[in-house]
Amino acid sequence: MSKPEPVEVSNFIRNLIEADVNAGKHDGQVVTRFPPEPNGYLHIGHAKSICLNFGMASRFNGRCNLRFDDTNPVRESEEYALAIKEDVSWLGFEWDELRHASDYFEQLYDYACELIRQGKAYVDSSSAEELRALRGTLTEPGTPGPYRERSVEENLDLFQRMRAGEFADGTHVLRAKIDLSSGNMNLRDPTLYRIRKVTHIRTGDAWPIYPMYDYTHCLSDAIEGITHSLCTLEFEDHRPLYNWVLEQLTTPGQPEQTEFARLSLEYTVLSKRRLIQLVEENHVHSWDDPRMPTITGFRRRGYTPESIRDFCERIGVTKNDAWIEMVILENSIRDQLNVEAPRRMAVLEPVKVVITDLDDDYTETLSFANHPQDESAGRRDIGFSKEIWIDRDDFAENPPPKYQRLVLGGEVRLRGCYVIKCNDIIKDADGNIVELHCTHDAQTLGKKPEGRKVKGVIHWVCARQGVNAEVRMYEPLFTVPDPGSAESFSSVINPDSEKVMTRCVVEPSLATAAPETHFQFERLGYFVTDRRDHNKELPVFNRTVTLRDTWAK
Ligand code: ATP
Ligand code: MG
């Protein structure tokens, strides 16, 4: 069985780069970078950027760097940096070079001195409040402060002393001297450096000053020879500053920034700040909780690198912000697992069925195809004996209309096995069903019963062979499509987003599966062995996705 041909979806950046290559721009080279700040785990929105940056490089025989944008040491950590590398690799991408914005601190400092010498940057010693007051508003221009006309010598001296650590945090900043009346606030003498006496994960205490994002990013791109600097739309207003910095300085490369729409996914939040909040407020267990929209969360949930890359291909790349429905992501994994996942039987809420017309020691071995449409997936043996488990849901004492599963006095087919009839319900003193007593029709193995129709087919597990397992069922974490705009998470969290079922019984072959193995549990959905908790003694499965779209209802 083969997958449907992928359709080429609109990607204006692909067209733009193709045109550049054909025109011989940047000597026909394509060099991109994925530039995360190591201040949190990557989420599915980052995957869009990763697929785009690495994808364009590979499509045009170019290169793509992984660059840590590590200029804000307060919130950055080595744990995050390691996790980011692992996630990018897991998604299937190899970076050409691993770089850090902090690798360029010395060069960035030299470039800043050059701007000062050109009279295009100055040290401003105003307080934060004064700076704010002087900046103006969207309708009113900014006002020059008392430090704007400092001499080059004074600026160089102060900036060197900022670097030497002579001043306290917040006492001075270095600003570009551009245009205080610009309609673009980013050009009103933006800050280039601030004093921050904080230890950096890589440079330690070497630097008491740190460069700002806008100043760092364009120069890092230029230093690395990036040709196409792809970023999300919120940076559109920053592009004039990006270009301004590069125009003033002589840099090795001439990168160009192009913006695309960020991914917004319904029923979740995609911002590191919000994800940190989910973890810290204990709405989830961890960064890799299977309900998290992090790459590592999706991985643990049972998504594959292929499915995430396929999703990024399906949504395309445009200039218009739009919300993407969760079903599009789910369909990517569903389509893959439908083709690839072996079928198995698992009973989540077991009820014992005793086949009363079989001997106590009766056993039979039945051969099951691992995949109904794929003979090459092979077969496996499943035991059948006097006692089996079926799911509580598949029996009804008072059946609703059109119920086609097992009822008292009715028949149902056991998947790949016989038709059975329920003759008796055995209950405990509290009225709970403990056993269903059934008889089987020995003529119905792989055959229709004669003279009557049996419509229902249910899954089952042999009680002799079945292995106890834990199955974790997941529903959306939020109850509203845009939880990010809610006042608090508590009001929009789905209290039933995780249901841990501990009495499940599964086929024996499931217990010995390696972590991160994917299966379809017949009639129940697609599941994966949990990469942290699954083992032979206690098999643990996460439901990745249901068999069919459940959003439609
Ligand atoms: P967040 O808002 O989640 O903190 P960020 O943009 O601050 O994200 P960075 O580490 O700076 O996170 O992001 C690295 C790259 O990923 C940037 O180029 C950014 O534009 C891109 N990116 C981040 N979020 C999304 C998204 N939702 N869709 C597409 N690209 C994204
Ligand atoms: Mg950021």
Coordinates of C-alpha atoms and ligand atoms in Angstrom, one line a residue:
M1 CA 0.0 0.0 0.0
S2 CA 1.4 3.4 -0.9
K3 CA 0.7 6.9 0.4
P4 CA -1.2 9.4 -1.7
E5 CA 1.0 11.7 -3.7
P6 CA 1.9 14.8 -1.7
V7 CA 0.3 17.9 -3.2
E8 CA 2.4 21.0 -3.6
V9 CA 0.8 23.7 -1.5
S10 CA 1.4 27.4 -1.8
N11 CA 4.7 28.5 -0.5
F12 CA 5.6 32.0 -1.7
I13 CA 9.0 31.8 -0.1
R14 CA 9.9 28.8 -2.3
N15 CA 8.9 30.9 -5.4
L16 CA 10.9 33.9 -4.2
I17 CA 14.1 31.9 -3.5
E18 CA 13.7 30.1 -6.8
A19 CA 13.5 33.4 -8.6
D20 CA 16.6 34.6 -6.7
V21 CA 18.5 31.5 -7.7
N22 CA 17.5 31.8 -11.3
A23 CA 18.5 35.5 -11.3
G24 CA 21.9 34.6 -9.9
K25 CA 21.4 36.7 -6.8
H26 CA 23.7 35.9 -3.9
D27 CA 25.8 34.0 -6.5
G28 CA 22.9 31.6 -6.8
Q29 CA 23.5 30.4 -3.2
V30 CA 20.9 29.6 -0.6
V31 CA 21.9 29.8 3.0
T32 CA 19.3 29.9 5.8
R33 CA 19.3 29.5 9.5
F34 CA 16.9 28.4 12.3
P35 CA 17.4 30.9 15.1
P36 CA 15.7 29.8 18.4
E37 CA 16.3 31.6 21.7
P38 CA 17.2 28.8 24.3
N39 CA 14.5 30.1 26.7
G40 CA 12.0 27.2 26.4
Y41 CA 11.1 24.1 24.5
L42 CA 10.3 24.2 20.8
H43 CA 6.6 24.0 19.9
I44 CA 4.8 23.0 16.7
G45 CA 5.0 26.6 15.5
H46 CA 8.8 26.3 15.5
A47 CA 8.4 23.2 13.5
K48 CA 7.0 25.3 10.7
S49 CA 10.0 27.5 10.7
I50 CA 12.4 24.5 11.0
C51 CA 10.8 22.8 8.0
L52 CA 10.9 26.0 6.0
N53 CA 14.5 26.9 6.7
F54 CA 16.0 23.4 6.4
G55 CA 13.6 22.6 3.6
M56 CA 14.6 25.5 1.5
A57 CA 18.3 24.9 2.0
S58 CA 17.9 21.2 1.0
R59 CA 15.6 22.0 -2.0
F60 CA 18.1 24.5 -3.4
N61 CA 21.3 22.6 -2.5
G62 CA 22.1 25.2 0.1
R63 CA 23.0 25.2 3.8
C64 CA 21.1 25.8 7.0
N65 CA 22.6 26.6 10.4
L66 CA 21.2 26.1 13.8
R67 CA 21.8 29.3 15.6
F68 CA 21.1 30.0 19.2
D69 CA 19.9 33.5 19.6
D70 CA 21.4 33.7 23.1
T71 CA 21.5 37.4 23.9
N72 CA 19.2 37.5 26.8
P73 CA 20.9 35.4 29.5
V74 CA 18.2 36.0 32.1
R75 CA 15.8 33.4 30.7
E76 CA 18.2 31.1 28.8
S77 CA 19.5 27.7 29.9
E78 CA 21.6 24.7 28.8
E79 CA 18.6 22.4 29.4
Y80 CA 16.6 24.3 26.8
A81 CA 19.6 24.4 24.3
L82 CA 20.0 20.6 24.6
A83 CA 16.3 20.0 24.1
I84 CA 16.2 22.2 21.0
K85 CA 19.1 20.3 19.4
E86 CA 17.4 17.0 20.2
D87 CA 14.1 18.2 18.7
V88 CA 15.6 19.5 15.5
S89 CA 17.5 16.2 15.0
W90 CA 14.5 14.2 15.8
L91 CA 12.5 16.1 13.2
G92 CA 15.0 14.8 10.7
F93 CA 17.2 17.8 10.0
E94 CA 20.9 18.2 10.1
W95 CA 22.4 21.6 10.6
D96 CA 25.5 22.6 8.6
E97 CA 26.9 24.5 11.5
L98 CA 25.9 25.0 15.1
R99 CA 26.3 28.7 15.9
H100 CA 25.5 31.0 18.7
A101 CA 24.9 34.8 18.6
S102 CA 27.2 34.9 21.6
D103 CA 30.0 33.6 19.3
Y104 CA 29.9 37.1 17.7
F105 CA 29.9 39.2 20.9
E106 CA 33.4 40.5 20.1
Q107 CA 32.6 41.3 16.5
L108 CA 29.2 42.9 17.4
Y109 CA 31.1 45.1 19.9
D110 CA 33.5 46.2 17.2
Y111 CA 30.7 47.0 14.9
A112 CA 29.0 49.1 17.6
C113 CA 32.3 51.0 18.0
E114 CA 32.3 51.6 14.3
L115 CA 28.7 53.0 14.4
I116 CA 29.8 55.3 17.2
R117 CA 32.8 56.5 15.2
Q118 CA 30.5 57.2 12.3
G119 CA 28.3 59.3 14.6
K120 CA 25.5 56.8 14.2
A121 CA 25.3 55.5 17.7
Y122 CA 25.5 57.2 21.1
V123 CA 25.4 56.4 24.8
D124 CA 22.2 57.6 26.4
S125 CA 22.3 58.0 30.2
S126 CA 18.6 58.7 30.7
S127 CA 16.6 56.5 33.1
A128 CA 14.1 54.0 31.7
E129 CA 11.2 56.4 32.4
E130 CA 12.9 59.3 30.8
L131 CA 13.6 57.2 27.7
R132 CA 10.0 56.2 27.5
A133 CA 8.8 59.8 27.9
L134 CA 11.1 61.0 25.1
R135 CA 10.2 58.4 22.6
G136 CA 6.9 60.0 21.6
T137 CA 3.8 58.1 20.4
L138 CA 2.4 56.8 17.2
T139 CA 1.0 60.3 16.5
E140 CA 3.7 62.4 18.1
P141 CA 7.4 62.3 17.2
G142 CA 10.1 61.6 19.8
T143 CA 12.1 64.4 21.4
P144 CA 15.9 64.5 21.4
G145 CA 17.2 63.9 24.9
P146 CA 20.2 65.7 26.5
Y147 CA 22.7 62.9 25.5
R148 CA 22.0 62.7 21.8
E149 CA 24.7 65.1 20.7
R150 CA 27.5 63.6 22.8
S151 CA 30.8 63.6 21.0
V152 CA 32.3 60.5 19.4
E153 CA 35.1 60.5 21.9
E154 CA 32.8 60.6 24.9
N155 CA 30.6 57.9 23.4
L156 CA 33.5 55.6 22.7
D157 CA 34.8 56.2 26.2
L158 CA 31.5 55.5 27.9
F159 CA 30.8 52.5 25.8
Q160 CA 34.2 51.0 26.6
R161 CA 33.5 51.6 30.3
M162 CA 30.1 50.0 29.9
R163 CA 31.9 47.0 28.6
A164 CA 34.5 47.1 31.4
G165 CA 31.6 46.7 33.9
E166 CA 32.0 50.2 35.5
F167 CA 28.3 51.0 35.5
A168 CA 25.3 49.5 37.1
D169 CA 22.4 47.9 35.2
G170 CA 20.1 50.5 33.7
T171 CA 22.4 53.5 34.0
H172 CA 23.3 53.7 30.3
V173 CA 22.3 52.2 27.0
L174 CA 23.8 52.4 23.5
R175 CA 21.3 53.7 20.9
A176 CA 21.4 54.0 17.2
K177 CA 21.0 57.5 15.9
I178 CA 18.4 57.2 13.2
D179 CA 15.2 59.2 13.2
L180 CA 13.2 60.4 16.2
S181 CA 10.3 61.4 14.1
S182 CA 10.0 58.2 12.1
G183 CA 6.5 56.7 11.8
N184 CA 8.2 53.4 12.5
M185 CA 8.9 53.4 16.3
N186 CA 11.7 50.9 15.7
L187 CA 13.7 53.6 14.0
R188 CA 13.4 56.1 16.8
D189 CA 16.9 55.7 18.0
P190 CA 16.5 52.0 19.0
T191 CA 18.6 50.6 21.8
L192 CA 21.5 48.5 20.6
Y193 CA 23.1 47.5 23.9
R194 CA 22.0 47.4 27.5
I195 CA 23.9 46.7 30.8
R196 CA 23.0 43.4 32.3
K197 CA 25.3 42.0 34.9
V198 CA 24.1 38.4 34.5
T199 CA 26.1 35.3 33.9
H200 CA 25.7 33.9 30.4
I201 CA 25.4 30.1 29.8
R202 CA 28.4 30.3 27.3
T203 CA 30.3 33.5 27.9
G204 CA 30.0 33.4 31.7
D205 CA 30.7 36.8 33.2
A206 CA 32.8 38.1 30.4
W207 CA 30.2 40.5 29.3
P208 CA 28.3 43.0 31.5
I209 CA 26.6 44.4 28.3
Y210 CA 24.4 42.4 25.9
P211 CA 23.3 43.4 22.4
M212 CA 19.6 43.7 21.5
Y213 CA 17.8 41.3 19.2
D214 CA 17.4 43.6 16.3
Y215 CA 21.0 44.6 16.2
T216 CA 22.3 41.1 16.8
H217 CA 20.1 39.3 14.3
C218 CA 21.0 41.1 11.1
L219 CA 24.7 41.1 11.9
S220 CA 24.7 37.4 12.9
D221 CA 23.0 36.6 9.6
A222 CA 25.6 38.7 7.7
I223 CA 28.5 37.1 9.5
E224 CA 27.3 33.6 8.7
G225 CA 26.6 34.4 5.0
I226 CA 22.9 33.9 5.4
T227 CA 21.2 34.8 2.1
H228 CA 17.5 34.4 3.0
S229 CA 16.6 35.4 6.6
L230 CA 13.1 34.0 7.1
C231 CA 11.1 35.1 10.1
T232 CA 7.6 35.6 11.2
L233 CA 5.4 38.6 10.4
E234 CA 5.8 40.4 13.7
F235 CA 9.3 41.3 12.4
E236 CA 8.0 43.1 9.3
D237 CA 8.2 46.5 11.1
H238 CA 11.8 45.6 12.2
R239 CA 13.0 45.1 8.7
P240 CA 13.9 48.7 8.1
L241 CA 16.2 48.6 11.2
Y242 CA 17.6 45.2 10.0
N243 CA 18.5 46.9 6.7
W244 CA 19.7 50.1 8.3
V245 CA 22.3 48.4 10.5
L246 CA 23.7 46.5 7.5
E247 CA 23.8 49.6 5.3
Q248 CA 26.0 51.4 7.8
L249 CA 28.6 48.7 8.2
T250 CA 30.8 46.7 5.9
T251 CA 29.8 43.1 6.5
P252 CA 30.8 39.8 4.8
G253 CA 27.3 39.0 3.5
Q254 CA 24.1 40.8 2.4
P255 CA 21.2 38.8 3.9
E256 CA 17.6 39.7 3.1
Q257 CA 14.8 39.3 5.5
T258 CA 11.4 37.9 4.4
E259 CA 8.5 37.5 6.7
F260 CA 5.8 34.7 6.7
A261 CA 2.7 34.1 8.8
R262 CA 3.3 32.3 12.1
L263 CA 1.4 29.1 12.8
S264 CA -1.6 29.5 15.1
L265 CA -3.2 26.2 16.0
E266 CA -6.7 26.0 17.4
Y267 CA -7.3 24.6 20.9
T268 CA -3.8 25.2 22.0
V269 CA -1.3 28.0 22.7
L270 CA 2.0 28.5 20.8
S271 CA 4.2 30.8 22.8
K272 CA 7.0 29.8 25.1
R273 CA 5.8 32.2 27.7
R274 CA 2.4 30.5 27.8
L275 CA 3.9 27.0 27.7
I276 CA 6.1 27.8 30.6
Q277 CA 3.0 28.9 32.4
L278 CA 1.2 25.6 31.7
V279 CA 4.1 23.7 33.2
E280 CA 4.7 26.0 36.2
E281 CA 1.0 26.2 37.1
N282 CA 0.8 22.3 36.9
H283 CA -1.9 22.2 34.3
V284 CA 0.3 19.5 32.7
H285 CA 2.9 17.2 34.2
S286 CA 6.0 18.3 32.2
W287 CA 7.3 19.9 29.0
D288 CA 6.8 16.5 27.2
D289 CA 3.3 15.8 28.6
P290 CA 1.5 14.3 25.6
R291 CA -1.0 17.1 25.7
M292 CA 1.6 19.8 25.2
P293 CA 2.0 21.3 21.7
T294 CA 5.8 21.1 22.2
I295 CA 7.7 18.9 19.7
T296 CA 8.7 16.7 22.6
G297 CA 5.1 16.5 23.7
F298 CA 3.9 15.5 20.2
R299 CA 6.7 12.9 20.1
R300 CA 5.6 11.4 23.4
R301 CA 2.0 11.5 22.2
G302 CA 3.0 9.3 19.2
Y303 CA 3.4 11.8 16.4
T304 CA 6.3 11.0 14.1
P305 CA 8.8 13.3 12.4
E306 CA 7.2 12.4 9.0
S307 CA 3.8 13.4 10.2
I308 CA 4.9 16.8 11.5
R309 CA 6.9 17.5 8.4
D310 CA 3.9 16.5 6.3
F311 CA 1.7 18.8 8.3
C312 CA 4.0 21.7 7.7
E313 CA 3.9 20.9 4.0
R314 CA 0.1 20.7 4.0
I315 CA -0.4 24.1 5.7
G316 CA 1.9 25.9 3.2
V317 CA 3.6 29.2 3.8
T318 CA 1.8 32.5 3.3
K319 CA 1.8 36.1 4.3
N320 CA -1.7 35.9 5.9
D321 CA -2.1 35.0 9.6
A322 CA -4.7 32.3 9.8
W323 CA -5.8 29.7 12.4
I324 CA -5.2 26.1 11.5
E325 CA -7.6 23.5 12.7
M326 CA -6.2 20.7 14.8
V327 CA -7.8 18.1 12.5
I328 CA -5.2 19.0 9.8
L329 CA -2.4 18.0 12.2
E330 CA -4.3 14.9 13.3
N331 CA -4.9 13.8 9.7
S332 CA -1.2 13.9 9.0
I333 CA -0.5 11.3 11.7
R334 CA -3.6 9.3 11.0
D335 CA -2.7 9.0 7.3
Q336 CA 0.7 7.7 8.1
L337 CA -0.4 5.3 10.8
N338 CA -3.3 4.0 8.8
V339 CA -0.7 2.8 6.3
E340 CA 2.1 1.8 8.6
A341 CA 0.8 0.8 12.1
P342 CA 0.3 -2.9 12.8
R343 CA -3.2 -3.8 14.1
R344 CA -3.6 -5.2 17.6
M345 CA -6.4 -5.9 20.1
A346 CA -6.6 -4.2 23.5
V347 CA -9.4 -4.1 26.0
L348 CA -9.5 -0.9 28.0
E349 CA -12.3 -1.7 30.6
P350 CA -12.3 -5.4 30.8
V351 CA -15.4 -7.6 31.4
K352 CA -14.9 -11.3 31.5
V353 CA -16.7 -13.5 29.1
V354 CA -16.9 -17.2 29.9
I355 CA -17.6 -19.5 26.9
T356 CA -19.5 -22.1 28.8
D357 CA -19.6 -24.6 26.0
L358 CA -15.8 -24.9 25.9
D359 CA -13.8 -27.2 28.1
D360 CA -11.8 -25.6 30.9
D361 CA -8.5 -26.4 29.2
Y362 CA -9.6 -25.6 25.7
T363 CA -7.1 -23.6 23.6
E364 CA -7.0 -22.7 20.0
T365 CA -4.4 -20.7 18.0
L366 CA -5.8 -18.2 15.5
S367 CA -3.7 -16.5 12.9
F368 CA -4.2 -12.7 12.5
A369 CA -3.0 -10.4 9.7
N370 CA -1.0 -7.5 11.2
H371 CA -2.4 -5.2 8.6
P372 CA -5.6 -5.8 6.6
Q373 CA -4.3 -4.2 3.4
D374 CA -0.7 -5.2 3.6
E375 CA 0.3 -8.8 3.5
S376 CA 4.0 -7.9 3.9
A377 CA 3.3 -6.7 7.4
G378 CA 3.0 -10.5 8.3
R379 CA 0.8 -12.4 10.6
R380 CA 0.8 -13.3 14.3
D381 CA -0.8 -16.0 16.4
I382 CA -3.5 -15.2 19.0
G383 CA -4.7 -17.7 21.6
F384 CA -8.4 -18.3 22.2
S385 CA -9.7 -20.1 25.2
K386 CA -12.7 -20.5 27.5
E387 CA -12.2 -17.1 29.1
I388 CA -11.7 -13.9 27.3
W389 CA -12.0 -10.2 28.0
I390 CA -14.2 -7.8 26.1
D391 CA -14.7 -4.0 26.7
R392 CA -17.4 -2.9 29.1
D393 CA -18.8 -0.7 26.3
D394 CA -19.4 -3.6 24.0
F395 CA -22.1 -5.1 26.2
A396 CA -25.3 -3.4 27.2
E397 CA -27.8 -4.7 29.6
N398 CA -30.4 -2.1 28.4
P399 CA -29.2 -1.4 24.9
P400 CA -30.0 1.9 23.3
P401 CA -31.7 1.8 19.8
K402 CA -29.6 0.4 17.0
Y403 CA -27.0 -1.1 19.4
Q404 CA -25.1 -3.7 17.4
R405 CA -22.8 -5.1 20.0
L406 CA -23.4 -7.8 22.7
V407 CA -26.8 -7.9 24.5
L408 CA -28.4 -10.6 26.7
G409 CA -29.9 -13.2 24.3
G410 CA -28.1 -11.6 21.3
E411 CA -25.1 -12.5 19.2
V412 CA -21.9 -10.7 18.2
R413 CA -18.8 -11.7 16.3
L414 CA -15.5 -11.7 18.1
R415 CA -13.0 -10.2 15.6
G416 CA -11.2 -12.9 13.7
C417 CA -12.9 -15.6 15.8
Y418 CA -16.4 -17.1 16.5
V419 CA -19.9 -15.7 16.8
I420 CA -20.9 -15.9 20.5
K421 CA -24.3 -15.5 22.2
C422 CA -24.8 -14.1 25.7
N423 CA -27.1 -16.3 27.8
D424 CA -26.5 -15.1 31.3
I425 CA -25.2 -12.0 33.3
I426 CA -23.4 -12.8 36.5
K427 CA -23.3 -9.9 39.1
D428 CA -21.8 -9.3 42.4
A429 CA -23.7 -8.4 45.6
D430 CA -23.6 -4.7 44.5
G431 CA -25.1 -5.4 41.2
N432 CA -21.9 -5.0 39.2
I433 CA -21.4 -7.3 36.2
V434 CA -18.6 -9.7 36.9
E435 CA -19.0 -12.2 34.1
L436 CA -21.0 -12.8 31.0
H437 CA -21.8 -16.4 30.2
C438 CA -21.9 -17.1 26.5
T439 CA -21.9 -20.0 24.1
H440 CA -20.1 -20.0 20.7
D441 CA -21.2 -21.2 17.3
A442 CA -18.4 -23.6 16.2
Q443 CA -19.4 -23.2 12.5
T444 CA -18.6 -19.5 12.4
L445 CA -14.8 -19.3 12.4
G446 CA -14.1 -17.1 9.3
K447 CA -17.7 -17.8 8.1
K448 CA -21.1 -16.2 8.3
P449 CA -23.6 -18.0 10.5
E450 CA -26.3 -19.8 8.6
G451 CA -29.8 -18.5 8.3
R452 CA -29.3 -15.3 10.4
K453 CA -27.4 -12.0 10.3
V454 CA -24.9 -11.0 13.0
K455 CA -23.9 -7.4 12.4
G456 CA -21.7 -6.5 15.3
V457 CA -18.0 -7.2 15.5
I458 CA -16.1 -6.6 18.8
H459 CA -12.5 -6.9 19.8
W460 CA -11.3 -9.2 22.6
V461 CA -8.2 -10.5 24.4
C462 CA -7.7 -14.1 25.6
A463 CA -7.7 -14.2 29.4
R464 CA -4.9 -16.8 29.5
Q465 CA -2.6 -14.7 27.3
G466 CA -3.6 -11.1 28.0
V467 CA -1.2 -8.8 29.7
N468 CA -2.2 -6.1 32.1
A469 CA -1.4 -2.6 30.8
E470 CA -1.9 1.1 31.4
V471 CA -3.5 3.2 28.6
R472 CA -3.6 6.9 28.7
M473 CA -6.4 8.5 26.8
Y474 CA -6.0 12.1 25.7
E475 CA -8.5 14.8 24.8
P476 CA -7.8 18.5 23.9
L477 CA -6.2 20.4 26.7
F478 CA -8.4 23.4 26.2
T479 CA -12.1 23.8 25.8
V480 CA -11.9 26.9 23.5
P481 CA -10.2 27.4 20.1
D482 CA -8.2 30.4 21.3
P483 CA -7.2 29.7 24.9
G484 CA -4.3 32.2 24.7
S485 CA -6.8 35.1 24.8
A486 CA -8.6 33.8 28.0
E487 CA -8.0 35.7 31.2
S488 CA -6.7 32.7 33.0
F489 CA -5.9 29.1 32.0
S490 CA -8.1 27.7 34.8
S491 CA -11.2 28.9 33.0
V492 CA -10.4 27.2 29.7
I493 CA -8.6 24.0 30.7
N494 CA -10.4 20.8 29.9
P495 CA -10.6 18.9 33.2
D496 CA -10.9 15.6 31.3
S497 CA -8.0 16.0 29.0
E498 CA -6.2 13.0 30.4
K499 CA -7.7 9.7 31.5
V500 CA -5.4 7.1 32.8
M501 CA -6.8 3.6 32.5
T502 CA -4.9 1.1 34.6
R503 CA -6.9 -2.2 34.3
C504 CA -6.4 -2.6 30.5
V505 CA -5.6 -6.0 29.0
V506 CA -3.6 -6.3 25.8
E507 CA -2.3 -8.9 23.5
P508 CA 1.1 -10.3 24.7
S509 CA 3.0 -9.1 21.7
L510 CA 2.3 -5.5 22.8
A511 CA 4.0 -5.9 26.1
T512 CA 7.4 -6.7 24.5
A513 CA 7.3 -3.8 22.0
A514 CA 10.0 -1.3 22.2
P515 CA 9.3 2.3 23.5
E516 CA 7.9 4.5 20.7
T517 CA 6.3 1.7 18.7
H518 CA 3.0 2.6 17.0
F519 CA -0.1 0.5 16.8
Q520 CA -3.6 0.7 15.8
F521 CA -5.8 -0.8 18.6
E522 CA -8.7 -2.2 16.6
R523 CA -11.8 0.1 16.9
L524 CA -10.0 2.3 19.5
G525 CA -7.5 4.4 17.7
Y526 CA -3.8 4.8 17.2
F527 CA -1.5 4.3 20.2
V528 CA 2.2 4.4 21.0
T529 CA 4.3 2.8 23.7
D530 CA 5.2 5.6 26.1
R531 CA 8.9 6.6 25.6
R532 CA 9.4 7.1 29.3
D533 CA 7.3 4.7 31.3
H534 CA 6.6 1.7 29.1
N535 CA 8.3 -1.6 30.0
K536 CA 7.6 -5.4 29.9
E537 CA 6.4 -5.4 33.5
L538 CA 4.0 -2.6 33.0
P539 CA 3.2 -1.8 29.4
V540 CA 2.1 1.8 29.0
F541 CA 0.4 3.2 25.9
N542 CA -0.6 6.7 24.9
R543 CA -3.5 7.4 22.5
T544 CA -2.0 9.4 19.7
V545 CA -5.3 10.0 17.8
T546 CA -8.7 8.5 17.3
L547 CA -9.4 6.5 14.2
R548 CA -11.6 9.1 12.7
D549 CA -12.1 12.9 13.0
T550 CA -13.9 13.6 16.3
W551 CA -13.9 17.4 15.8
A552 CA -16.7 17.4 13.3
K553 CA -19.2 16.7 16.1
Ligands
ATP1 P1 7.6 32.3 21.2 O1 6.7 33.4 20.9 O2 6.9 31.0 21.3 O3 8.5 32.5 22.4 P2 9.7 33.1 19.6 O4 9.4 33.6 18.2 O5 10.1 34.1 20.6 O6 8.5 32.2 20.0 P3 12.2 32.0 19.0 O7 13.0 31.0 19.7 O8 12.7 33.4 18.9 O9 10.8 32.0 19.6 O10 11.9 31.4 17.5 C1 12.8 30.8 16.6 C2 12.2 30.9 15.3 O11 10.9 30.3 15.2 C3 11.9 32.4 14.9 O12 12.4 32.6 13.6 C4 10.4 32.5 14.9 O13 10.0 33.4 14.0 C5 10.0 31.1 14.6 N1 8.7 30.9 15.2 C6 8.3 31.0 16.5 N2 7.0 30.7 16.7 C7 6.5 30.4 15.4 C8 5.2 30.1 14.9 N3 4.1 30.0 15.8 N4 5.1 29.8 13.6 C9 6.1 29.9 12.8 N5 7.4 30.2 13.2 C10 7.6 30.5 14.5
MG2 MG 11.7 35.3 20.8

